[in-house]
Amino acid sequence: MKALILLGCPETPSQTPMAVYAFDKLTKLGYDTTIAANPAAAKLVKVSDPEGYYNLNIVDLERTLGEVQAGDYDLLLGFVHKDAAAAFFVTFDQILDTKSIALVFERDLDLVEEFVNMIEESGSKAKICAVRAFHNPSPIKINLDKALKELE
């Protein structure tokens, strides 16, 4: 089984630790996990694992978008905290046509709702976990753990 984690702009402080957390959780669930990230997000994730403990597999987000095909992954997990991240998630979701989870978070509840609507209006069948969060990763972690529990 293969999983793809999408990371965009690393503006929100909770994205990087949650990416490492999600990588660990998915790997322990038996997924061969890849993180597709923009260059800044990729650097932050790499710095978060200086000893290479997690053996992170990180690839370029835009390059991966140009190469990915249906059937390449069994699970898509997207971090959605900007409209661009929602657009990337929807695009990957449509191409891969696989199980998917959208972790939607922002400090502004109106933006959370906007991003959820973008995903829903795309016709996505993704499990959407939406929460007001920015600095504190705990609400995101709780929602991710619930979504992953449903996969087991």
mmCIF file with all atom_site columns, N, CA and C in Angstrom, residues 77-136:
data_model
loop_
_atom_site.group_PDB
_atom_site.id
_atom_site.type_symbol
_atom_site.label_atom_id
_atom_site.label_alt_id
_atom_site.label_comp_id
_atom_site.label_asym_id
_atom_site.label_entity_id
_atom_site.label_seq_id
_atom_site.pdbx_PDB_ins_code
_atom_site.Cartn_x
_atom_site.Cartn_y
_atom_site.Cartn_z
_atom_site.occupancy
_atom_site.B_iso_or_equiv
_atom_site.pdbx_formal_charge
_atom_site.auth_seq_id
_atom_site.auth_comp_id
_atom_site.auth_asym_id
_atom_site.auth_atom_id
_atom_site.pdbx_PDB_model_num
ATOM 1   N N  . LEU A 1 77  ? -3.435  12.068 1.483   1.00 0.00 ? 77  LEU A N  1
ATOM 2   C CA . LEU A 1 77  ? -3.663  12.874 2.682   1.00 0.00 ? 77  LEU A CA 1
ATOM 3   C C  . LEU A 1 77  ? -3.164  14.277 2.394   1.00 0.00 ? 77  LEU A C  1
ATOM 4   N N  . GLY A 1 78  ? -4.070  15.237 2.393   1.00 0.00 ? 78  GLY A N  1
ATOM 5   C CA . GLY A 1 78  ? -3.690  16.601 2.070   1.00 0.00 ? 78  GLY A CA 1
ATOM 6   C C  . GLY A 1 78  ? -3.863  17.554 3.230   1.00 0.00 ? 78  GLY A C  1
ATOM 7   N N  . PHE A 1 79  ? -2.862  18.396 3.433   1.00 0.00 ? 79  PHE A N  1
ATOM 8   C CA . PHE A 1 79  ? -2.933  19.470 4.415   1.00 0.00 ? 79  PHE A CA 1
ATOM 9   C C  . PHE A 1 79  ? -3.468  20.704 3.696   1.00 0.00 ? 79  PHE A C  1
ATOM 10  N N  . VAL A 1 80  ? -4.648  21.154 4.070   1.00 0.00 ? 80  VAL A N  1
ATOM 11  C CA . VAL A 1 80  ? -5.334  22.236 3.363   1.00 0.00 ? 80  VAL A CA 1
ATOM 12  C C  . VAL A 1 80  ? -5.537  23.410 4.308   1.00 0.00 ? 80  VAL A C  1
ATOM 13  N N  . HIS A 1 81  ? -4.706  24.452 4.131   1.00 0.00 ? 81  HIS A N  1
ATOM 14  C CA . HIS A 1 81  ? -4.832  25.639 4.969   1.00 0.00 ? 81  HIS A CA 1
ATOM 15  C C  . HIS A 1 81  ? -4.746  26.920 4.148   1.00 0.00 ? 81  HIS A C  1
ATOM 16  N N  . LYS A 1 82  ? -4.825  26.771 2.839   1.00 0.00 ? 82  LYS A N  1
ATOM 17  C CA . LYS A 1 82  ? -4.844  27.906 1.914   1.00 0.00 ? 82  LYS A CA 1
ATOM 18  C C  . LYS A 1 82  ? -5.660  27.479 0.700   1.00 0.00 ? 82  LYS A C  1
ATOM 19  N N  . ASP A 1 83  ? -6.121  28.456 -0.072  1.00 0.00 ? 83  ASP A N  1
ATOM 20  C CA . ASP A 1 83  ? -6.893  28.099 -1.258  1.00 0.00 ? 83  ASP A CA 1
ATOM 21  C C  . ASP A 1 83  ? -6.034  27.330 -2.263  1.00 0.00 ? 83  ASP A C  1
ATOM 22  N N  . ALA A 1 84  ? -4.761  27.661 -2.370  1.00 0.00 ? 84  ALA A N  1
ATOM 23  C CA . ALA A 1 84  ? -3.874  26.919 -3.279  1.00 0.00 ? 84  ALA A CA 1
ATOM 24  C C  . ALA A 1 84  ? -3.743  25.464 -2.831  1.00 0.00 ? 84  ALA A C  1
ATOM 25  N N  . ALA A 1 85  ? -3.673  25.237 -1.534  1.00 0.00 ? 85  ALA A N  1
ATOM 26  C CA . ALA A 1 85  ? -3.583  23.868 -1.017  1.00 0.00 ? 85  ALA A CA 1
ATOM 27  C C  . ALA A 1 85  ? -4.857  23.098 -1.332  1.00 0.00 ? 85  ALA A C  1
ATOM 28  N N  . ALA A 1 86  ? -6.005  23.774 -1.235  1.00 0.00 ? 86  ALA A N  1
ATOM 29  C CA . ALA A 1 86  ? -7.276  23.135 -1.595  1.00 0.00 ? 86  ALA A CA 1
ATOM 30  C C  . ALA A 1 86  ? -7.274  22.757 -3.071  1.00 0.00 ? 86  ALA A C  1
ATOM 31  N N  . ALA A 1 87  ? -6.771  23.655 -3.914  1.00 0.00 ? 87  ALA A N  1
ATOM 32  C CA . ALA A 1 87  ? -6.715  23.381 -5.352  1.00 0.00 ? 87  ALA A CA 1
ATOM 33  C C  . ALA A 1 87  ? -5.786  22.205 -5.655  1.00 0.00 ? 87  ALA A C  1
ATOM 34  N N  . PHE A 1 88  ? -4.623  22.167 -5.011  1.00 0.00 ? 88  PHE A N  1
ATOM 35  C CA . PHE A 1 88  ? -3.704  21.043 -5.203  1.00 0.00 ? 88  PHE A CA 1
ATOM 36  C C  . PHE A 1 88  ? -4.367  19.743 -4.750  1.00 0.00 ? 88  PHE A C  1
ATOM 37  N N  . PHE A 1 89  ? -5.012  19.786 -3.580  1.00 0.00 ? 89  PHE A N  1
ATOM 38  C CA . PHE A 1 89  ? -5.655  18.582 -3.067  1.00 0.00 ? 89  PHE A CA 1
ATOM 39  C C  . PHE A 1 89  ? -6.701  18.072 -4.055  1.00 0.00 ? 89  PHE A C  1
ATOM 40  N N  . VAL A 1 90  ? -7.565  18.959 -4.514  1.00 0.00 ? 90  VAL A N  1
ATOM 41  C CA . VAL A 1 90  ? -8.629  18.570 -5.441  1.00 0.00 ? 90  VAL A CA 1
ATOM 42  C C  . VAL A 1 90  ? -8.030  17.980 -6.722  1.00 0.00 ? 90  VAL A C  1
ATOM 43  N N  . THR A 1 91  ? -6.979  18.596 -7.228  1.00 0.00 ? 91  THR A N  1
ATOM 44  C CA . THR A 1 91  ? -6.351  18.110 -8.459  1.00 0.00 ? 91  THR A CA 1
ATOM 45  C C  . THR A 1 91  ? -5.769  16.712 -8.263  1.00 0.00 ? 91  THR A C  1
ATOM 46  N N  . PHE A 1 92  ? -5.000  16.521 -7.196  1.00 0.00 ? 92  PHE A N  1
ATOM 47  C CA . PHE A 1 92  ? -4.436  15.196 -6.919  1.00 0.00 ? 92  PHE A CA 1
ATOM 48  C C  . PHE A 1 92  ? -5.549  14.179 -6.679  1.00 0.00 ? 92  PHE A C  1
ATOM 49  N N  . ASP A 1 93  ? -6.586  14.591 -5.958  1.00 0.00 ? 93  ASP A N  1
ATOM 50  C CA . ASP A 1 93  ? -7.711  13.718 -5.651  1.00 0.00 ? 93  ASP A CA 1
ATOM 51  C C  . ASP A 1 93  ? -8.381  13.238 -6.943  1.00 0.00 ? 93  ASP A C  1
ATOM 52  N N  . GLN A 1 94  ? -8.575  14.144 -7.872  1.00 0.00 ? 94  GLN A N  1
ATOM 53  C CA . GLN A 1 94  ? -9.217  13.775 -9.134  1.00 0.00 ? 94  GLN A CA 1
ATOM 54  C C  . GLN A 1 94  ? -8.327  12.875 -9.976  1.00 0.00 ? 94  GLN A C  1
ATOM 55  N N  . ILE A 1 95  ? -7.036  13.146 -9.994  1.00 0.00 ? 95  ILE A N  1
ATOM 56  C CA . ILE A 1 95  ? -6.114  12.310 -10.782 1.00 0.00 ? 95  ILE A CA 1
ATOM 57  C C  . ILE A 1 95  ? -5.986  10.917 -10.181 1.00 0.00 ? 95  ILE A C  1
ATOM 58  N N  . LEU A 1 96  ? -5.750  10.849 -8.874  1.00 0.00 ? 96  LEU A N  1
ATOM 59  C CA . LEU A 1 96  ? -5.501  9.559  -8.232  1.00 0.00 ? 96  LEU A CA 1
ATOM 60  C C  . LEU A 1 96  ? -6.753  8.705  -8.103  1.00 0.00 ? 96  LEU A C  1
ATOM 61  N N  . ASP A 1 97  ? -7.909  9.354  -7.879  1.00 0.00 ? 97  ASP A N  1
ATOM 62  C CA . ASP A 1 97  ? -9.177  8.635  -7.734  1.00 0.00 ? 97  ASP A CA 1
ATOM 63  C C  . ASP A 1 97  ? -9.034  7.477  -6.746  1.00 0.00 ? 97  ASP A C  1
ATOM 64  N N  . THR A 1 98  ? -8.616  7.828  -5.529  1.00 0.00 ? 98  THR A N  1
ATOM 65  C CA . THR A 1 98  ? -8.369  6.841  -4.487  1.00 0.00 ? 98  THR A CA 1
ATOM 66  C C  . THR A 1 98  ? -8.947  7.339  -3.164  1.00 0.00 ? 98  THR A C  1
ATOM 67  N N  . LYS A 1 99  ? -8.821  6.548  -2.110  1.00 0.00 ? 99  LYS A N  1
ATOM 68  C CA . LYS A 1 99  ? -9.235  7.022  -0.781  1.00 0.00 ? 99  LYS A CA 1
ATOM 69  C C  . LYS A 1 99  ? -8.453  8.286  -0.466  1.00 0.00 ? 99  LYS A C  1
ATOM 70  N N  . SER A 1 100 ? -9.137  9.267  0.114   1.00 0.00 ? 100 SER A N  1
ATOM 71  C CA . SER A 1 100 ? -8.431  10.501 0.437   1.00 0.00 ? 100 SER A CA 1
ATOM 72  C C  . SER A 1 100 ? -8.982  11.147 1.698   1.00 0.00 ? 100 SER A C  1
ATOM 73  N N  . ILE A 1 101 ? -8.074  11.852 2.353   1.00 0.00 ? 101 ILE A N  1
ATOM 74  C CA . ILE A 1 101 ? -8.395  12.592 3.577   1.00 0.00 ? 101 ILE A CA 1
ATOM 75  C C  . ILE A 1 101 ? -7.874  14.010 3.401   1.00 0.00 ? 101 ILE A C  1
ATOM 76  N N  . ALA A 1 102 ? -8.753  14.972 3.611   1.00 0.00 ? 102 ALA A N  1
ATOM 77  C CA . ALA A 1 102 ? -8.350  16.384 3.568   1.00 0.00 ? 102 ALA A CA 1
ATOM 78  C C  . ALA A 1 102 ? -8.346  16.914 4.995   1.00 0.00 ? 102 ALA A C  1
ATOM 79  N N  . LEU A 1 103 ? -7.167  17.303 5.488   1.00 0.00 ? 103 LEU A N  1
ATOM 80  C CA . LEU A 1 103 ? -7.058  17.939 6.797   1.00 0.00 ? 103 LEU A CA 1
ATOM 81  C C  . LEU A 1 103 ? -7.163  19.447 6.570   1.00 0.00 ? 103 LEU A C  1
ATOM 82  N N  . VAL A 1 104 ? -8.346  19.980 6.793   1.00 0.00 ? 104 VAL A N  1
ATOM 83  C CA . VAL A 1 104 ? -8.610  21.392 6.549   1.00 0.00 ? 104 VAL A CA 1
ATOM 84  C C  . VAL A 1 104 ? -8.487  22.131 7.871   1.00 0.00 ? 104 VAL A C  1
ATOM 85  N N  . PHE A 1 105 ? -7.602  23.141 7.902   1.00 0.00 ? 105 PHE A N  1
ATOM 86  C CA . PHE A 1 105 ? -7.413  23.898 9.135   1.00 0.00 ? 105 PHE A CA 1
ATOM 87  C C  . PHE A 1 105 ? -6.962  25.311 8.809   1.00 0.00 ? 105 PHE A C  1
ATOM 88  N N  . GLU A 1 106 ? -7.349  26.221 9.657   1.00 0.00 ? 106 GLU A N  1
ATOM 89  C CA . GLU A 1 106 ? -6.999  27.642 9.541   1.00 0.00 ? 106 GLU A CA 1
ATOM 90  C C  . GLU A 1 106 ? -7.412  28.284 10.850  1.00 0.00 ? 106 GLU A C  1
ATOM 91  N N  . ARG A 1 107 ? -6.873  29.455 11.122  1.00 0.00 ? 107 ARG A N  1
ATOM 92  C CA . ARG A 1 107 ? -7.288  30.131 12.352  1.00 0.00 ? 107 ARG A CA 1
ATOM 93  C C  . ARG A 1 107 ? -8.640  30.811 12.189  1.00 0.00 ? 107 ARG A C  1
ATOM 94  N N  . ASP A 1 108 ? -9.036  31.107 10.952  1.00 0.00 ? 108 ASP A N  1
ATOM 95  C CA . ASP A 1 108 ? -10.294 31.780 10.638  1.00 0.00 ? 108 ASP A CA 1
ATOM 96  C C  . ASP A 1 108 ? -11.334 30.739 10.211  1.00 0.00 ? 108 ASP A C  1
ATOM 97  N N  . LEU A 1 109 ? -12.411 30.612 10.984  1.00 0.00 ? 109 LEU A N  1
ATOM 98  C CA . LEU A 1 109 ? -13.433 29.608 10.674  1.00 0.00 ? 109 LEU A CA 1
ATOM 99  C C  . LEU A 1 109 ? -14.089 29.835 9.322   1.00 0.00 ? 109 LEU A C  1
ATOM 100 N N  . ASP A 1 110 ? -14.197 31.084 8.886   1.00 0.00 ? 110 ASP A N  1
ATOM 101 C CA . ASP A 1 110 ? -14.766 31.356 7.569   1.00 0.00 ? 110 ASP A CA 1
ATOM 102 C C  . ASP A 1 110 ? -13.892 30.744 6.471   1.00 0.00 ? 110 ASP A C  1
ATOM 103 N N  . LEU A 1 111 ? -12.576 30.813 6.649   1.00 0.00 ? 111 LEU A N  1
ATOM 104 C CA . LEU A 1 111 ? -11.673 30.206 5.674   1.00 0.00 ? 111 LEU A CA 1
ATOM 105 C C  . LEU A 1 111 ? -11.753 28.682 5.709   1.00 0.00 ? 111 LEU A C  1
ATOM 106 N N  . VAL A 1 112 ? -11.894 28.121 6.891   1.00 0.00 ? 112 VAL A N  1
ATOM 107 C CA . VAL A 1 112 ? -12.073 26.677 7.010   1.00 0.00 ? 112 VAL A CA 1
ATOM 108 C C  . VAL A 1 112 ? -13.292 26.266 6.187   1.00 0.00 ? 112 VAL A C  1
ATOM 109 N N  . GLU A 1 113 ? -14.374 26.980 6.370   1.00 0.00 ? 113 GLU A N  1
ATOM 110 C CA . GLU A 1 113 ? -15.608 26.683 5.634   1.00 0.00 ? 113 GLU A CA 1
ATOM 111 C C  . GLU A 1 113 ? -15.408 26.852 4.123   1.00 0.00 ? 113 GLU A C  1
ATOM 112 N N  . GLU A 1 114 ? -14.706 27.897 3.729   1.00 0.00 ? 114 GLU A N  1
ATOM 113 C CA . GLU A 1 114 ? -14.436 28.143 2.307   1.00 0.00 ? 114 GLU A CA 1
ATOM 114 C C  . GLU A 1 114 ? -13.651 26.988 1.680   1.00 0.00 ? 114 GLU A C  1
ATOM 115 N N  . PHE A 1 115 ? -12.621 26.512 2.389   1.00 0.00 ? 115 PHE A N  1
ATOM 116 C CA . PHE A 1 115 ? -11.801 25.420 1.867   1.00 0.00 ? 115 PHE A CA 1
ATOM 117 C C  . PHE A 1 115 ? -12.595 24.117 1.797   1.00 0.00 ? 115 PHE A C  1
ATOM 118 N N  . VAL A 1 116 ? -13.418 23.870 2.803   1.00 0.00 ? 116 VAL A N  1
ATOM 119 C CA . VAL A 1 116 ? -14.278 22.684 2.789   1.00 0.00 ? 116 VAL A CA 1
ATOM 120 C C  . VAL A 1 116 ? -15.212 22.751 1.583   1.00 0.00 ? 116 VAL A C  1
ATOM 121 N N  . ASN A 1 117 ? -15.809 23.914 1.350   1.00 0.00 ? 117 ASN A N  1
ATOM 122 C CA . ASN A 1 117 ? -16.714 24.077 0.211   1.00 0.00 ? 117 ASN A CA 1
ATOM 123 C C  . ASN A 1 117 ? -15.999 23.840 -1.108  1.00 0.00 ? 117 ASN A C  1
ATOM 124 N N  . MET A 1 118 ? -14.770 24.324 -1.225  1.00 0.00 ? 118 MET A N  1
ATOM 125 C CA . MET A 1 118 ? -13.999 24.102 -2.454  1.00 0.00 ? 118 MET A CA 1
ATOM 126 C C  . MET A 1 118 ? -13.835 22.606 -2.733  1.00 0.00 ? 118 MET A C  1
ATOM 127 N N  . ILE A 1 119 ? -13.533 21.863 -1.697  1.00 0.00 ? 119 ILE A N  1
ATOM 128 C CA . ILE A 1 119 ? -13.331 20.423 -1.861  1.00 0.00 ? 119 ILE A CA 1
ATOM 129 C C  . ILE A 1 119 ? -14.649 19.730 -2.189  1.00 0.00 ? 119 ILE A C  1
ATOM 130 N N  . GLU A 1 120 ? -15.694 20.066 -1.450  1.00 0.00 ? 120 GLU A N  1
ATOM 131 C CA . GLU A 1 120 ? -17.001 19.442 -1.684  1.00 0.00 ? 120 GLU A CA 1
ATOM 132 C C  . GLU A 1 120 ? -17.543 19.771 -3.068  1.00 0.00 ? 120 GLU A C  1
ATOM 133 N N  . GLU A 1 121 ? -17.399 21.014 -3.483  1.00 0.00 ? 121 GLU A N  1
ATOM 134 C CA . GLU A 1 121 ? -17.923 21.431 -4.789  1.00 0.00 ? 121 GLU A CA 1
ATOM 135 C C  . GLU A 1 121 ? -17.168 20.803 -5.948  1.00 0.00 ? 121 GLU A C  1
ATOM 136 N N  . SER A 1 122 ? -15.978 20.287 -5.696  1.00 0.00 ? 122 SER A N  1
ATOM 137 C CA . SER A 1 122 ? -15.207 19.624 -6.748  1.00 0.00 ? 122 SER A CA 1
ATOM 138 C C  . SER A 1 122 ? -15.757 18.234 -7.063  1.00 0.00 ? 122 SER A C  1
ATOM 139 N N  . GLY A 1 123 ? -16.636 17.754 -6.189  1.00 0.00 ? 123 GLY A N  1
ATOM 140 C CA . GLY A 1 123 ? -17.161 16.404 -6.349  1.00 0.00 ? 123 GLY A CA 1
ATOM 141 C C  . GLY A 1 123 ? -16.330 15.358 -5.637  1.00 0.00 ? 123 GLY A C  1
ATOM 142 N N  . SER A 1 124 ? -15.363 15.793 -4.874  1.00 0.00 ? 124 SER A N  1
ATOM 143 C CA . SER A 1 124 ? -14.488 14.879 -4.146  1.00 0.00 ? 124 SER A CA 1
ATOM 144 C C  . SER A 1 124 ? -15.280 14.039 -3.152  1.00 0.00 ? 124 SER A C  1
ATOM 145 N N  . LYS A 1 125 ? -14.855 12.793 -3.018  1.00 0.00 ? 125 LYS A N  1
ATOM 146 C CA . LYS A 1 125 ? -15.445 11.900 -2.019  1.00 0.00 ? 125 LYS A CA 1
ATOM 147 C C  . LYS A 1 125 ? -14.535 11.797 -0.796  1.00 0.00 ? 125 LYS A C  1
ATOM 148 N N  . ALA A 1 126 ? -13.622 12.738 -0.671  1.00 0.00 ? 126 ALA A N  1
ATOM 149 C CA . ALA A 1 126 ? -12.642 12.725 0.422   1.00 0.00 ? 126 ALA A CA 1
ATOM 150 C C  . ALA A 1 126 ? -13.310 12.812 1.784   1.00 0.00 ? 126 ALA A C  1
ATOM 151 N N  . LYS A 1 127 ? -12.682 12.163 2.737   1.00 0.00 ? 127 LYS A N  1
ATOM 152 C CA . LYS A 1 127 ? -13.035 12.356 4.142   1.00 0.00 ? 127 LYS A CA 1
ATOM 153 C C  . LYS A 1 127 ? -12.457 13.714 4.509   1.00 0.00 ? 127 LYS A C  1
ATOM 154 N N  . ILE A 1 128 ? -13.312 14.648 4.911   1.00 0.00 ? 128 ILE A N  1
ATOM 155 C CA . ILE A 1 128 ? -12.843 15.994 5.244   1.00 0.00 ? 128 ILE A CA 1
ATOM 156 C C  . ILE A 1 128 ? -12.838 16.155 6.755   1.00 0.00 ? 128 ILE A C  1
ATOM 157 N N  . CYS A 1 129 ? -11.675 16.466 7.286   1.00 0.00 ? 129 CYS A N  1
ATOM 158 C CA . CYS A 1 129 ? -11.503 16.733 8.711   1.00 0.00 ? 129 CYS A CA 1
ATOM 159 C C  . CYS A 1 129 ? -11.207 18.220 8.834   1.00 0.00 ? 129 CYS A C  1
ATOM 160 N N  . ALA A 1 130 ? -12.181 18.977 9.303   1.00 0.00 ? 130 ALA A N  1
ATOM 161 C CA . ALA A 1 130 ? -12.040 20.430 9.346   1.00 0.00 ? 130 ALA A CA 1
ATOM 162 C C  . ALA A 1 130 ? -12.040 20.912 10.791  1.00 0.00 ? 130 ALA A C  1
ATOM 163 N N  . VAL A 1 131 ? -11.094 21.823 11.078  1.00 0.00 ? 131 VAL A N  1
ATOM 164 C CA . VAL A 1 131 ? -10.964 22.309 12.444  1.00 0.00 ? 131 VAL A CA 1
ATOM 165 C C  . VAL A 1 131 ? -10.293 23.682 12.445  1.00 0.00 ? 131 VAL A C  1
ATOM 166 N N  . ARG A 1 132 ? -10.637 24.478 13.431  1.00 0.00 ? 132 ARG A N  1
ATOM 167 C CA . ARG A 1 132 ? -9.976  25.764 13.611  1.00 0.00 ? 132 ARG A CA 1
ATOM 168 C C  . ARG A 1 132 ? -8.673  25.499 14.356  1.00 0.00 ? 132 ARG A C  1
ATOM 169 N N  . ALA A 1 133 ? -7.555  25.717 13.666  1.00 0.00 ? 133 ALA A N  1
ATOM 170 C CA . ALA A 1 133 ? -6.240  25.484 14.268  1.00 0.00 ? 133 ALA A CA 1
ATOM 171 C C  . ALA A 1 133 ? -5.197  26.223 13.447  1.00 0.00 ? 133 ALA A C  1
ATOM 172 N N  . PHE A 1 134 ? -4.125  26.614 14.088  1.00 0.00 ? 134 PHE A N  1
ATOM 173 C CA . PHE A 1 134 ? -3.030  27.269 13.388  1.00 0.00 ? 134 PHE A CA 1
ATOM 174 C C  . PHE A 1 134 ? -1.710  26.942 14.082  1.00 0.00 ? 134 PHE A C  1
ATOM 175 N N  . HIS A 1 135 ? -1.525  27.443 15.306  1.00 0.00 ? 135 HIS A N  1
ATOM 176 C CA . HIS A 1 135 ? -0.302  27.178 16.059  1.00 0.00 ? 135 HIS A CA 1
ATOM 177 C C  . HIS A 1 135 ? -0.338  25.835 16.782  1.00 0.00 ? 135 HIS A C  1
ATOM 178 N N  . ASN A 1 136 ? -1.479  25.485 17.298  1.00 0.00 ? 136 ASN A N  1
ATOM 179 C CA . ASN A 1 136 ? -1.625  24.281 18.102  1.00 0.00 ? 136 ASN A CA 1
ATOM 180 C C  . ASN A 1 136 ? -1.978  23.091 17.203  1.00 0.00 ? 136 ASN A C  1
#
